CSV table of C-alpha atoms and ligand atoms in Angstrom, one decimal:
chain,number,residue,atom,x,y,z
A,1,UNK,CA,21.9,27.6,-0.2
A,2,UNK,CA,17.9,27.2,-1.0
A,3,UNK,CA,18.6,24.6,-3.4
A,4,UNK,CA,20.6,22.2,-0.6
A,5,UNK,CA,17.7,23.2,2.3
A,6,UNK,CA,15.0,22.0,-0.6
A,7,UNK,CA,17.4,18.7,-1.2
A,8,UNK,CA,16.7,18.5,2.7
A,9,UNK,CA,13.2,18.7,2.3
A,10,UNK,CA,12.9,16.3,-0.7
A,11,UNK,CA,14.9,13.4,-0.4
A,12,UNK,CA,16.5,11.6,-3.4
A,13,UNK,CA,18.7,9.6,-4.6
A,14,UNK,CA,18.4,11.1,-8.5
A,15,UNK,CA,20.7,14.3,-8.0
A,16,UNK,CA,18.1,16.4,-7.9
A,17,UNK,CA,20.3,19.4,-7.2
A,18,UNK,CA,22.2,18.9,-10.5
A,19,UNK,CA,18.9,19.4,-12.1
A,20,UNK,CA,18.2,22.9,-12.1
A,21,UNK,CA,15.4,22.8,-14.4
A,22,UNK,CA,13.7,19.5,-12.7
A,23,UNK,CA,14.4,21.0,-9.1
A,24,UNK,CA,12.3,24.3,-10.3
A,25,UNK,CA,9.6,22.2,-11.9
A,26,UNK,CA,9.2,20.2,-8.5
A,27,UNK,CA,9.8,23.2,-6.3
A,28,UNK,CA,6.7,24.7,-8.3
A,29,UNK,CA,4.6,21.4,-7.7
A,30,UNK,CA,5.2,20.8,-4.0
A,31,UNK,CA,3.0,23.2,-2.5
A,32,UNK,CA,0.4,22.6,-4.9
A,33,UNK,CA,0.7,18.9,-3.5
A,34,UNK,CA,0.8,19.7,0.0
A,35,UNK,CA,-2.5,22.1,-0.4
A,36,UNK,CA,-4.2,19.1,-2.3
A,37,UNK,CA,-3.3,16.4,0.7
A,38,UNK,CA,-4.5,19.6,3.0
A,39,UNK,CA,-7.3,19.3,1.2
A,40,UNK,CA,-8.1,15.9,0.1
A,41,UNK,CA,-5.8,13.8,2.2
A,42,UNK,CA,-6.6,12.5,5.6
A,43,UNK,CA,-9.8,14.0,7.3
A,44,UNK,CA,-8.2,15.4,10.7
A,45,UNK,CA,-5.2,13.8,12.6
A,46,UNK,CA,-2.9,16.2,10.3
A,47,UNK,CA,-1.3,18.1,13.7
A,48,UNK,CA,-0.7,14.4,15.2
A,49,UNK,CA,2.3,12.4,15.8
A,50,UNK,CA,1.8,9.3,13.8
A,51,UNK,CA,4.8,6.3,14.1
A,52,UNK,CA,5.6,6.1,10.1
A,53,UNK,CA,8.2,4.4,8.2
A,54,UNK,CA,9.9,6.9,6.0
A,55,UNK,CA,12.0,5.6,2.9
A,56,UNK,CA,15.5,6.7,3.5
A,57,UNK,CA,17.8,4.7,0.8
A,58,UNK,CA,16.7,2.1,-1.7
A,59,UNK,CA,19.3,-0.8,-0.3
A,60,UNK,CA,17.8,-3.9,1.0
A,61,UNK,CA,18.4,-3.5,5.2
A,62,UNK,CA,18.7,0.4,5.3
A,63,UNK,CA,15.6,2.3,3.5
A,64,UNK,CA,12.6,2.3,6.3
A,65,UNK,CA,13.1,4.6,9.4
A,66,UNK,CA,10.4,4.3,12.0
A,67,UNK,CA,9.8,7.8,14.0
A,68,UNK,CA,6.6,10.1,14.7
A,69,UNK,CA,5.9,12.2,12.5
A,70,UNK,CA,3.5,14.3,11.4
A,71,UNK,CA,1.5,13.5,8.2
A,72,UNK,CA,2.2,17.0,6.2
A,73,UNK,CA,5.7,17.0,7.3
A,74,UNK,CA,6.1,13.4,6.0
A,75,UNK,CA,9.3,13.1,3.7
A,76,UNK,CA,7.8,12.6,0.6
A,77,UNK,CA,10.9,11.5,-1.5
A,78,UNK,CA,12.0,10.4,-5.3
A,79,UNK,CA,13.8,7.0,-5.1
A,80,UNK,CA,14.6,4.8,-7.8
A,81,UNK,CA,16.4,1.2,-7.3
A,82,UNK,CA,19.6,1.1,-8.3
A,83,UNK,CA,20.4,1.1,-12.1
A,84,UNK,CA,21.4,-2.2,-13.5
A,85,UNK,CA,25.0,-1.9,-15.5
A,86,UNK,CA,24.2,-2.6,-19.0
A,87,UNK,CA,20.3,-3.3,-18.4
A,88,UNK,CA,18.8,-4.5,-21.9
A,89,UNK,CA,15.5,-4.3,-23.3
A,90,UNK,CA,14.3,-7.8,-22.5
A,91,UNK,CA,11.2,-8.1,-24.7
A,92,UNK,CA,9.7,-6.7,-27.6
A,93,UNK,CA,10.9,-5.7,-31.1
A,94,UNK,CA,13.7,-3.9,-29.3
A,95,UNK,CA,14.9,-7.1,-27.5
A,96,UNK,CA,18.8,-7.0,-27.1
A,97,UNK,CA,19.1,-3.4,-27.3
A,98,UNK,CA,20.2,-1.2,-24.3
A,99,UNK,CA,17.5,0.4,-22.0
A,100,UNK,CA,16.2,3.8,-22.5
A,101,UNK,CA,17.8,6.2,-20.3
A,102,UNK,CA,15.2,9.0,-21.9
A,103,UNK,CA,11.8,8.6,-23.9
A,104,UNK,CA,11.7,7.3,-27.4
A,105,UNK,CA,10.3,10.1,-29.4
A,106,UNK,CA,7.8,7.1,-31.0
A,107,UNK,CA,6.7,6.1,-27.9
A,108,UNK,CA,6.2,9.4,-26.1
A,109,UNK,CA,2.3,9.8,-26.0
A,110,UNK,CA,1.8,6.1,-24.9
A,111,UNK,CA,4.3,6.0,-22.0
A,112,UNK,CA,2.8,9.3,-20.8
A,113,UNK,CA,-0.6,7.5,-21.1
A,114,UNK,CA,0.8,4.9,-18.8
A,115,UNK,CA,2.6,6.8,-16.5
A,116,UNK,CA,-0.4,9.4,-15.9
A,117,UNK,CA,-2.7,6.2,-15.5
A,118,UNK,CA,-0.6,4.5,-12.8
A,119,UNK,CA,0.0,8.2,-11.4
A,120,UNK,CA,-3.9,8.5,-11.0
A,121,UNK,CA,-4.6,5.8,-8.6
A,122,UNK,CA,-2.2,7.1,-6.5
A,123,UNK,CA,-3.9,10.5,-5.2
A,124,UNK,CA,-7.6,8.7,-6.0
A,125,UNK,CA,-7.0,6.0,-3.2
A,126,UNK,CA,-6.0,8.6,-0.7
A,127,UNK,CA,-9.2,10.6,-1.6
A,128,UNK,CA,-11.4,7.6,-0.9
A,129,UNK,CA,-10.0,6.8,2.5
A,130,UNK,CA,-9.4,10.1,3.5
A,131,UNK,CA,-13.1,9.6,6.2
A,132,UNK,CA,-11.5,6.5,7.6
A,133,UNK,CA,-9.8,8.2,10.5
A,134,UNK,CA,-12.8,8.8,12.5
A,135,UNK,CA,-14.0,5.4,12.7
A,136,UNK,CA,-10.7,3.5,13.4
A,137,UNK,CA,-10.6,0.1,15.2
A,138,UNK,CA,-7.6,1.0,16.7
A,139,UNK,CA,-4.5,3.2,16.8
A,140,UNK,CA,-2.7,0.0,15.1
A,141,UNK,CA,-5.3,0.1,12.2
A,142,UNK,CA,-4.8,3.9,12.3
A,143,UNK,CA,-1.9,3.8,11.9
A,144,UNK,CA,-1.4,1.5,9.3
A,145,UNK,CA,-4.1,3.5,6.7
A,146,UNK,CA,-1.8,6.3,7.4
A,147,UNK,CA,1.5,4.8,6.5
A,148,UNK,CA,-0.6,3.5,3.2
A,149,UNK,CA,-1.7,6.9,2.9
A,150,UNK,CA,1.6,8.5,2.8
A,151,UNK,CA,3.2,6.2,0.8
A,152,UNK,CA,0.5,6.3,-1.9
A,153,UNK,CA,1.3,10.3,-1.6
A,154,UNK,CA,4.9,9.1,-2.0
A,155,UNK,CA,4.0,7.4,-5.6
A,156,UNK,CA,2.4,10.4,-6.9
A,157,UNK,CA,5.9,12.0,-6.3
A,158,UNK,CA,7.4,9.0,-8.2
A,159,UNK,CA,5.0,9.6,-11.0
A,160,UNK,CA,5.3,13.0,-10.9
A,161,UNK,CA,9.2,12.9,-11.0
A,162,UNK,CA,8.7,11.1,-14.4
A,163,UNK,CA,6.6,13.1,-16.0
A,164,UNK,CA,8.4,16.4,-14.8
A,165,UNK,CA,11.5,14.7,-15.8
A,166,UNK,CA,10.9,13.3,-18.5
A,167,UNK,CA,8.1,15.0,-21.1
A,168,UNK,CA,8.2,18.5,-20.7
A,169,UNK,CA,5.6,21.2,-20.6
A,170,UNK,CA,3.3,18.6,-21.3
A,171,UNK,CA,5.0,16.9,-18.3
A,172,UNK,CA,4.2,19.7,-16.2
A,173,UNK,CA,0.6,19.7,-17.1
A,174,UNK,CA,-0.5,16.4,-16.4
A,175,UNK,CA,1.3,16.8,-12.8
A,176,UNK,CA,-0.8,19.6,-12.5
A,177,UNK,CA,-4.1,17.6,-13.6
A,178,UNK,CA,-3.3,14.7,-11.1
A,179,UNK,CA,-3.7,17.0,-8.6
A,180,UNK,CA,-7.4,18.6,-9.9
A,181,UNK,CA,-9.2,15.0,-10.5
A,182,UNK,CA,-10.9,13.5,-7.9
A,183,UNK,CA,-12.1,10.4,-7.1
A,184,UNK,CA,-16.1,10.0,-7.2
A,185,UNK,CA,-16.4,13.7,-8.8
A,186,UNK,CA,-18.8,13.8,-11.7
A,187,UNK,CA,-16.9,16.2,-13.8
A,188,UNK,CA,-13.4,15.3,-13.2
A,189,UNK,CA,-13.3,11.8,-12.1
A,190,UNK,CA,-10.1,9.6,-12.0
A,191,UNK,CA,-9.5,7.5,-14.7
A,192,UNK,CA,-10.3,3.9,-13.6
A,193,UNK,CA,-13.5,2.7,-12.7
A,194,UNK,CA,-12.6,1.1,-9.2
A,195,UNK,CA,-10.6,4.5,-7.7
A,196,UNK,CA,-14.2,6.4,-8.2
A,197,UNK,CA,-16.1,3.7,-5.6
A,198,UNK,CA,-16.3,4.8,-2.4
A,199,UNK,CA,-14.5,3.1,0.8
A,200,UNK,CA,-17.1,3.7,3.3
A,201,UNK,CA,-15.7,1.5,6.2
A,202,UNK,CA,-12.6,-0.5,7.2
A,203,UNK,CA,-14.3,-3.4,5.9
A,204,UNK,CA,-14.2,-2.3,2.6
A,205,UNK,CA,-10.6,-0.6,3.2
A,206,UNK,CA,-9.1,-4.0,4.0
A,207,UNK,CA,-11.0,-5.4,0.7
A,208,UNK,CA,-9.5,-2.7,-1.0
A,209,UNK,CA,-5.9,-3.1,0.2
A,210,UNK,CA,-6.3,-6.6,-0.6
A,211,UNK,CA,-7.9,-6.5,-4.2
A,212,UNK,CA,-7.0,-3.3,-5.8
A,213,UNK,CA,-3.6,-2.2,-4.2
A,214,UNK,CA,-3.1,-5.9,-5.5
A,215,UNK,CA,-3.4,-5.0,-9.0
A,216,UNK,CA,-1.0,-2.1,-8.4
A,217,UNK,CA,1.3,-4.9,-7.7
A,218,UNK,CA,1.1,-6.4,-11.1
A,219,UNK,CA,0.8,-3.2,-13.2
A,220,UNK,CA,3.9,-2.1,-11.3
A,221,UNK,CA,5.4,-5.5,-12.0
A,222,UNK,CA,4.9,-5.3,-15.6
A,223,UNK,CA,5.9,-1.6,-15.6
A,224,UNK,CA,9.1,-2.7,-13.9
A,225,UNK,CA,10.1,-4.6,-17.0
A,226,UNK,CA,9.6,-1.6,-19.1
A,227,UNK,CA,12.7,-0.9,-21.4
A,228,UNK,CA,12.1,2.9,-20.5
A,229,UNK,CA,15.0,2.5,-17.4
A,230,UNK,CA,13.5,5.3,-15.5
A,231,UNK,CA,10.0,3.8,-15.3
A,232,UNK,CA,11.8,0.4,-14.4
A,233,UNK,CA,13.5,1.9,-11.4
A,234,UNK,CA,10.7,3.7,-10.1
A,235,UNK,CA,8.4,1.1,-10.2
A,236,UNK,CA,10.8,-1.4,-8.9
A,237,UNK,CA,11.1,0.8,-5.7
A,238,UNK,CA,7.4,1.7,-5.2
A,239,UNK,CA,7.0,-2.7,-5.2
A,240,UNK,CA,8.7,-2.8,-1.8
A,241,UNK,CA,6.4,-0.2,-0.5
A,242,UNK,CA,2.8,-1.9,-2.3
A,243,UNK,CA,3.8,-5.2,-0.3
A,244,UNK,CA,2.8,-3.5,2.9
A,245,UNK,CA,-0.3,-2.5,1.5
A,246,UNK,CA,-1.3,-5.8,0.8
A,247,UNK,CA,-0.1,-6.9,4.2
A,248,UNK,CA,-2.8,-4.3,5.7
A,249,UNK,CA,-5.2,-5.9,3.5
A,250,UNK,CA,-4.6,-9.0,4.3
A,251,UNK,CA,-3.9,-9.3,7.9
A,252,UNK,CA,-7.0,-6.8,7.8
A,253,UNK,CA,-9.6,-9.4,6.6
A,254,UNK,CA,-8.0,-12.2,8.4
A,255,UNK,CA,-8.5,-10.4,11.5
A,256,UNK,CA,-12.2,-10.0,10.9
A,257,UNK,CA,-12.3,-13.7,9.6
A,258,UNK,CA,-10.7,-14.5,12.9
A,259,UNK,CA,-12.9,-12.8,15.3
A,260,UNK,CA,-16.3,-13.8,13.5
A,261,UNK,CA,-15.1,-17.4,13.9
A,262,UNK,CA,-14.0,-16.9,17.5
A,263,UNK,CA,-17.5,-15.1,18.2
A,264,UNK,CA,-19.2,-18.6,16.5
A,265,UNK,CA,-17.3,-20.7,18.7
A,266,UNK,CA,-18.1,-18.6,21.9
A,267,UNK,CA,-21.6,-18.4,21.5
A,268,UNK,CA,-22.3,-21.6,19.1
A,269,UNK,CA,-24.1,-19.7,16.6
A,270,UNK,CA,-23.4,-18.4,13.2
A,271,UNK,CA,-25.7,-15.3,13.8
A,272,UNK,CA,-22.4,-13.0,15.0
A,273,UNK,CA,-24.2,-10.4,14.2
A,274,UNK,CA,-26.1,-10.5,17.5
A,275,UNK,CA,-22.7,-10.6,19.0
A,276,UNK,CA,-21.1,-7.6,17.1
A,277,UNK,CA,-19.3,-8.9,14.4
A,278,UNK,CA,-19.1,-9.5,10.7
A,279,UNK,CA,-20.5,-12.8,9.6
A,280,UNK,CA,-18.6,-14.8,7.1
A,281,UNK,CA,-21.2,-14.9,4.3
A,282,UNK,CA,-21.1,-11.1,4.7
A,283,UNK,CA,-17.2,-11.3,4.0
A,284,UNK,CA,-18.1,-13.1,0.9
A,285,UNK,CA,-20.1,-10.7,-0.4
A,286,UNK,CA,-17.6,-7.7,-0.1
A,287,UNK,CA,-15.2,-10.0,-1.5
A,288,UNK,CA,-17.2,-10.5,-4.5
A,289,UNK,CA,-17.7,-6.8,-5.0
A,290,UNK,CA,-14.2,-5.9,-4.5
A,291,UNK,CA,-12.7,-8.7,-6.4
A,292,UNK,CA,-15.0,-8.1,-9.2
A,293,UNK,CA,-13.8,-4.8,-9.3
A,294,UNK,CA,-10.1,-4.8,-9.5
A,295,UNK,CA,-10.5,-7.6,-12.5
A,296,UNK,CA,-11.8,-4.7,-14.5
A,297,UNK,CA,-8.6,-2.8,-14.2
A,298,UNK,CA,-6.8,-5.5,-16.2
A,299,UNK,CA,-8.7,-4.6,-19.0
A,300,UNK,CA,-10.1,-6.5,-22.2
A,301,UNK,CA,-9.4,-10.0,-22.3
A,302,UNK,CA,-7.9,-9.7,-25.9
A,303,UNK,CA,-6.2,-6.3,-26.3
A,304,UNK,CA,-4.4,-4.6,-29.4
A,305,UNK,CA,-3.2,-1.9,-27.1
A,306,UNK,CA,-1.2,-4.2,-24.4
A,307,UNK,CA,0.1,-5.8,-27.6
A,308,UNK,CA,1.1,-2.7,-28.7
A,309,UNK,CA,2.8,-2.0,-25.2
A,310,UNK,CA,4.7,-5.2,-25.1
A,311,UNK,CA,6.1,-4.8,-28.8
A,312,UNK,CA,7.2,-1.4,-28.5
A,313,UNK,CA,9.3,-2.6,-25.1
A,314,UNK,CA,7.3,-0.4,-23.1
A,315,UNK,CA,4.8,-2.9,-20.3
A,316,UNK,CA,6.1,-6.7,-20.1
A,317,UNK,CA,4.5,-9.6,-18.6
A,318,UNK,CA,4.8,-10.2,-14.6
A,319,UNK,CA,8.2,-11.8,-13.9
A,320,UNK,CA,8.8,-11.1,-17.9
A,321,UNK,CA,12.8,-12.5,-17.6
A,322,UNK,CA,12.0,-15.6,-15.3
A,323,UNK,CA,10.4,-16.7,-18.6
A,324,UNK,CA,12.3,-18.7,-21.1
A,325,UNK,CA,10.0,-18.4,-24.2
A,326,UNK,CA,11.1,-15.8,-27.5
A,327,UNK,CA,10.1,-12.7,-25.4
A,328,UNK,CA,8.3,-11.7,-28.6
A,329,UNK,CA,5.1,-13.6,-28.5
A,330,UNK,CA,5.3,-13.8,-32.2
A,331,UNK,CA,3.5,-17.3,-32.7
A,332,UNK,CA,2.1,-18.8,-29.4
A,333,UNK,CA,-1.7,-18.6,-28.1
A,334,UNK,CA,-2.8,-18.3,-24.6
A,335,UNK,CA,-6.0,-19.3,-23.1
A,336,UNK,CA,-8.8,-17.0,-22.8
A,337,UNK,CA,-12.2,-17.1,-21.8
A,338,UNK,CA,-15.3,-16.0,-23.8
A,339,UNK,CA,-18.7,-16.3,-24.6
A,340,UNK,CA,-20.3,-18.2,-27.0
A,341,UNK,CA,-23.9,-17.5,-26.8
A,342,UNK,CA,-24.9,-18.0,-23.5
A,343,UNK,CA,-22.1,-20.5,-22.5
A,344,UNK,CA,-19.0,-19.4,-21.2
A,345,UNK,CA,-16.1,-20.8,-23.1
A,346,UNK,CA,-12.2,-21.1,-23.3
A,347,UNK,CA,-9.9,-20.5,-26.6
A,348,UNK,CA,-7.0,-20.2,-27.4
A,349,UNK,CA,-6.0,-16.4,-28.7
A,350,UNK,CA,-2.6,-15.0,-30.0
A,351,UNK,CA,-0.4,-14.8,-27.2
A,352,UNK,CA,0.2,-11.1,-28.0
A,353,UNK,CA,-3.1,-10.0,-27.8
A,354,UNK,CA,-3.7,-11.8,-24.4
A,355,UNK,CA,-1.7,-10.1,-22.1
A,356,UNK,CA,-4.2,-8.5,-20.0
A,357,UNK,CA,-6.0,-12.0,-19.4
A,358,UNK,CA,-2.3,-13.5,-18.5
A,359,UNK,CA,-1.9,-10.5,-16.2
A,360,UNK,CA,-5.5,-11.2,-14.9
A,361,UNK,CA,-4.2,-15.0,-14.3
A,362,UNK,CA,-1.3,-14.1,-12.2
A,363,UNK,CA,-3.2,-12.1,-10.1
A,364,UNK,CA,-6.0,-14.3,-9.6
A,365,UNK,CA,-3.7,-17.1,-8.2
A,366,UNK,CA,-2.0,-14.5,-6.0
A,367,UNK,CA,-5.5,-13.6,-4.7
A,368,UNK,CA,-6.4,-17.1,-4.4
A,369,UNK,CA,-3.4,-17.5,-2.1
A,370,UNK,CA,-4.3,-15.3,0.3
A,371,UNK,CA,-8.0,-16.8,0.4
A,372,UNK,CA,-6.6,-20.0,1.0
A,373,UNK,CA,-5.0,-18.2,4.3
A,374,UNK,CA,-8.3,-16.6,5.1
A,375,UNK,CA,-9.8,-20.4,4.8
A,376,UNK,CA,-6.9,-21.9,7.2
A,377,UNK,CA,-7.9,-19.4,10.0
A,378,UNK,CA,-11.8,-21.0,9.5
A,379,UNK,CA,-10.4,-24.4,9.5
A,380,UNK,CA,-8.2,-24.1,12.8
A,381,UNK,CA,-11.4,-23.4,14.3
A,382,UNK,CA,-13.3,-26.2,13.2
A,383,UNK,CA,-15.6,-24.4,11.2
A,384,UNK,CA,-17.0,-25.7,8.0
A,385,UNK,CA,-17.3,-22.7,5.7
A,386,UNK,CA,-15.0,-21.6,2.9
A,387,UNK,CA,-14.4,-18.2,1.5
A,388,UNK,CA,-13.9,-18.3,-2.8
A,389,UNK,CA,-13.0,-15.6,-5.2
A,390,UNK,CA,-16.1,-15.0,-7.5
A,391,UNK,CA,-15.8,-16.3,-10.7
A,392,UNK,CA,-13.7,-13.9,-13.1
A,393,UNK,CA,-16.8,-13.1,-15.0
A,394,UNK,CA,-19.0,-12.0,-12.5
A,395,UNK,CA,-20.3,-8.4,-12.3
A,396,UNK,CA,-17.6,-7.2,-14.7
A,397,UNK,CA,-18.0,-4.1,-16.7
A,398,UNK,CA,-15.6,-3.9,-19.1
A,399,UNK,CA,-14.6,-6.8,-21.5
A,400,UNK,CA,-16.2,-9.9,-22.7
A,401,UNK,CA,-19.1,-10.2,-19.7
A,402,UNK,CA,-19.7,-6.5,-19.7
A,403,UNK,CA,-23.2,-7.1,-21.6
A,404,UNK,CA,-24.3,-10.2,-19.6
A,405,UNK,CA,-25.3,-11.7,-15.9
A,406,UNK,CA,-23.0,-14.0,-14.5
A,407,UNK,CA,-23.1,-15.9,-11.3
A,408,UNK,CA,-20.5,-15.9,-8.9
A,409,UNK,CA,-19.9,-19.6,-9.4
A,410,UNK,CA,-19.9,-18.7,-13.2
A,411,UNK,CA,-23.2,-19.1,-14.7
A,412,UNK,CA,-24.4,-16.9,-17.3
A,413,UNK,CA,-27.6,-15.9,-15.4
A,414,UNK,CA,-31.3,-14.5,-16.8
A,415,UNK,CA,-31.7,-10.8,-15.5
A,416,UNK,CA,-34.8,-11.8,-13.6
A,417,UNK,CA,-32.7,-14.3,-11.7
A,418,UNK,CA,-29.8,-11.8,-11.4
A,419,UNK,CA,-32.8,-9.7,-9.8
A,420,UNK,CA,-33.8,-12.4,-7.7
A,421,UNK,CA,-30.6,-13.7,-6.3
A,422,UNK,CA,-28.2,-10.4,-6.2
A,423,UNK,CA,-28.7,-9.4,-2.8
A,424,UNK,CA,-27.1,-12.9,-1.6
A,425,UNK,CA,-23.9,-12.1,-3.8
A,426,UNK,CA,-23.5,-8.6,-3.5
A,427,UNK,CA,-23.5,-6.4,-0.2
A,428,UNK,CA,-27.0,-5.3,0.0
A,429,UNK,CA,-27.8,-1.7,1.5
A,430,UNK,CA,-28.8,-3.7,5.1
A,431,UNK,CA,-25.5,-5.3,5.0
A,432,UNK,CA,-23.4,-2.2,4.2
A,433,UNK,CA,-25.7,-0.5,7.1
A,434,UNK,CA,-24.9,-2.9,9.4
A,435,UNK,CA,-21.5,-2.9,8.9
A,436,UNK,CA,-21.5,0.6,9.1
A,437,UNK,CA,-23.0,0.4,12.3
A,438,UNK,CA,-20.1,-1.2,13.8
A,439,UNK,CA,-17.8,1.6,12.3
A,440,UNK,CA,-17.4,3.0,16.0
A,441,UNK,CA,-13.8,4.6,16.9
A,442,UNK,CA,-11.8,2.7,19.2
A,443,UNK,CA,-8.6,4.9,20.1
A,444,UNK,CA,-7.4,3.9,23.8
A,445,UNK,CA,-3.6,2.4,23.4
A,446,UNK,CA,-4.1,-1.6,23.1
A,447,UNK,CA,-7.6,-1.6,22.4
A,448,UNK,CA,-9.2,-3.4,19.6
A,449,UNK,CA,-13.0,-3.0,18.3
A,450,UNK,CA,-15.3,-5.8,18.8
A,451,UNK,CA,-15.5,-7.0,15.4
A,452,UNK,CA,-11.7,-7.5,14.5
A,453,UNK,CA,-9.1,-9.9,16.1
A,454,UNK,CA,-5.9,-7.7,17.4
A,455,UNK,CA,-2.8,-7.8,15.2
A,456,UNK,CA,-0.4,-11.2,15.3
A,457,UNK,CA,2.4,-8.7,16.3
A,458,UNK,CA,3.1,-5.0,16.5
A,459,UNK,CA,4.5,-2.7,14.0
A,460,UNK,CA,8.0,-2.6,14.1
A,461,UNK,CA,7.6,-5.0,17.2
A,462,UNK,CA,6.4,-2.4,18.8
A,463,UNK,CA,4.1,-3.7,22.4
A,464,UNK,CA,0.4,-4.5,22.3
A,465,UNK,CA,-0.3,-0.8,24.2
A,466,UNK,CA,1.8,1.3,21.8
A,467,UNK,CA,0.8,4.9,21.2
A,468,UNK,CA,0.8,4.3,17.3
A,469,UNK,CA,-1.2,8.0,16.9
A,470,UNK,CA,-0.5,10.5,19.9
A,471,UNK,CA,-3.7,11.7,20.5
A,472,UNK,CA,-3.2,14.3,22.8
B,1,LIG,FE1,0.6,3.0,-4.8
B,2,LIG,FE1,-0.5,1.0,-2.7
């Protein structure tokens, strides 16, 4: 009976009940996860009813169920996309062979590292966002924050499932370590740089969801191509949740842009700060910061690691199966930017070692589409201002441009010019203090903070004054 009760608490479509060993491992991990959630998850609001969607199945229509849930009682579960019959490995040296249901011994260490690196980002973002509930611009936004948070928690469950199910004792140790690292901690930081940055305000949160969660989308999409079938199926389902996080980011920034434009027109001024809005030049600085931090997550432009992951069949390209080449990249080349003295140049590099740059290109094109939609909002107000992505060499800490200073428009600049100009390019302490000063909680039903426009529609078509979080 105990195991049936446990199944009810962990929804899953992986026949957990039939695998006693795995069940015990997850049973052992669950209270540690809840302890972490309690310590490092959203600050406050743990006893409140939140209008959340929960994954209940993986088919296209039936997976999301909306209802009031207290966050610690969220039904974190293990969901894999349905298996594809006779799935094959689609790229690399094992191309054409049946996909692996288990970890091939020779790739055990590499796969574990890939899964742990992905898994580490999930709790990290929850930690980064844990203080934001206190300063929500509306109940709608508060609910969206918590939806993102519980789903990142579920993504952690997804990676822990893979570790526990396929990596034995090592996997269980990694599962524990995922709960022990802390975003921004000096002694035990999260693995990747962007996940140790602060998310001090809601503008940063929306930018993070737009830029950094989108890195997640591209990493997951590449892992969804993996020859290791359980990883592929896990990532395919995670992508359906990730789409919502990017919606939160894009629509959040779009609503702030919208509000800035309204204030500019209403008061016939560019100085919307006087009227409690966030001005477009400040938005541009935040874009520069969050985009550059996120570009680093793709790694070095030329990478033998990426080549090895590909050749081994572990991590493919974005939409690998839609491409019509040899899927081995033995011969071809790919354009990669690099430095030639003080100049930024494009070189043809072997396609196989250029996979990080290729994924960064796919990512950048996707970001640009979102920026275009923000610019539409500005244009529709008849305002002459264009938001842009910074040049990809701007403010990079990883790869070919880590040692040089580059302007947002892509010029290598001297230290002196950087020192003189970086305040125009990146948020300053004053910008951050101003944005911080706007972060006053608005928790009345249907009300919105002055610096952000209301959403176009409610969650699950709810009315404007819907009580997304029951505070009383
Ligand atoms: Fe995630
Ligand atoms: Fe996400």
